[in-house]
């Protein structure tokens, strides 16, 4: 007998997670976002998702800007591709280091993130939306579960455009990774300048900040920026 939906990891809260992610996607697209899709171990999934959004097959649904990022060095590729306000959607298991790094950097780049995954829950990650299957089966990428998830996500997203009133930004729902202004905002070191300062990318742009509290800094390090200073390092040993 085929496994039931619950046996295959479709937990009861997944429907709510999908609805929330779809509404967010529709709003981000309305604001001018491009969707960048990644799946380091399963690149056809990234290509499939981009195709669905870019070339919809349902009459009357909009074509939405989307592209798959493939090949090595995905973090570097996403860094130069994604603009503030764009979206990175990843399909990956929880042990995928590149995806963890991408999701962690999302707030520094001003990029929204959605992670479709399976297996052990990734814990307190900075993704705006997690669509998770509690299923450790290594064959999950070829069973159709992920395909079903992102097809439903696409369908719900395009249906949101039928309700223009829903497209207004939801002011009281900040990114899951937003940092309180009193504490600072996440930034990524672009260029250490060698004089106790560095060029640092944040969601609001690239600026020169003082780095004396966190020296030495390297390209790609994550720091917390407050009042023109990098006040602490954020997992730099894991994020380069």
PDB file of N, CA, C and O in Angstrom, residues 17 45 98 115 122 182 184 195:
ATOM      1  N   UNK A  17       1.683  27.034   6.037  1.00  0.00           N
ATOM      2  CA  UNK A  17       3.003  27.506   5.592  1.00  0.00           C
ATOM      3  C   UNK A  17       2.988  27.848   4.108  1.00  0.00           C
ATOM      4  O   UNK A  17       3.543  28.863   3.685  1.00  0.00           O
ATOM      5  N   UNK A  45      15.324  20.590 -10.144  1.00  0.00           N
ATOM      6  CA  UNK A  45      14.237  21.213  -9.389  1.00  0.00           C
ATOM      7  C   UNK A  45      14.295  22.738  -9.515  1.00  0.00           C
ATOM      8  O   UNK A  45      13.259  23.390  -9.693  1.00  0.00           O
ATOM      9  N   UNK A  98      25.632  25.198   1.483  1.00  0.00           N
ATOM     10  CA  UNK A  98      25.492  26.375   0.628  1.00  0.00           C
ATOM     11  C   UNK A  98      24.154  27.057   0.835  1.00  0.00           C
ATOM     12  O   UNK A  98      24.068  28.293   0.837  1.00  0.00           O
ATOM     13  N   UNK A 115      12.768  28.340   1.805  1.00  0.00           N
ATOM     14  CA  UNK A 115      13.515  27.078   1.792  1.00  0.00           C
ATOM     15  C   UNK A 115      12.525  25.924   1.791  1.00  0.00           C
ATOM     16  O   UNK A 115      11.765  25.752   2.725  1.00  0.00           O
ATOM     17  N   UNK A 122      15.842  22.314  10.116  1.00  0.00           N
ATOM     18  CA  UNK A 122      17.089  23.088  10.192  1.00  0.00           C
ATOM     19  C   UNK A 122      17.200  23.976  11.411  1.00  0.00           C
ATOM     20  O   UNK A 122      18.212  24.645  11.597  1.00  0.00           O
ATOM     21  N   UNK A 182      17.627  48.913  17.412  1.00  0.00           N
ATOM     22  CA  UNK A 182      18.504  49.229  18.533  1.00  0.00           C
ATOM     23  C   UNK A 182      19.718  48.310  18.579  1.00  0.00           C
ATOM     24  O   UNK A 182      20.726  48.626  19.207  1.00  0.00           O
ATOM     25  N   UNK A 184      20.993  46.708  15.608  1.00  0.00           N
ATOM     26  CA  UNK A 184      21.737  46.845  14.364  1.00  0.00           C
ATOM     27  C   UNK A 184      21.128  46.008  13.261  1.00  0.00           C
ATOM     28  O   UNK A 184      20.061  45.414  13.413  1.00  0.00           O
ATOM     29  N   UNK A 195      42.364  49.784   7.195  1.00  0.00           N
ATOM     30  CA  UNK A 195      42.616  50.903   8.109  1.00  0.00           C
ATOM     31  C   UNK A 195      41.616  50.914   9.259  1.00  0.00           C
ATOM     32  O   UNK A 195      41.309  51.972   9.817  1.00  0.00           O
TER      33      UNK A 195
END
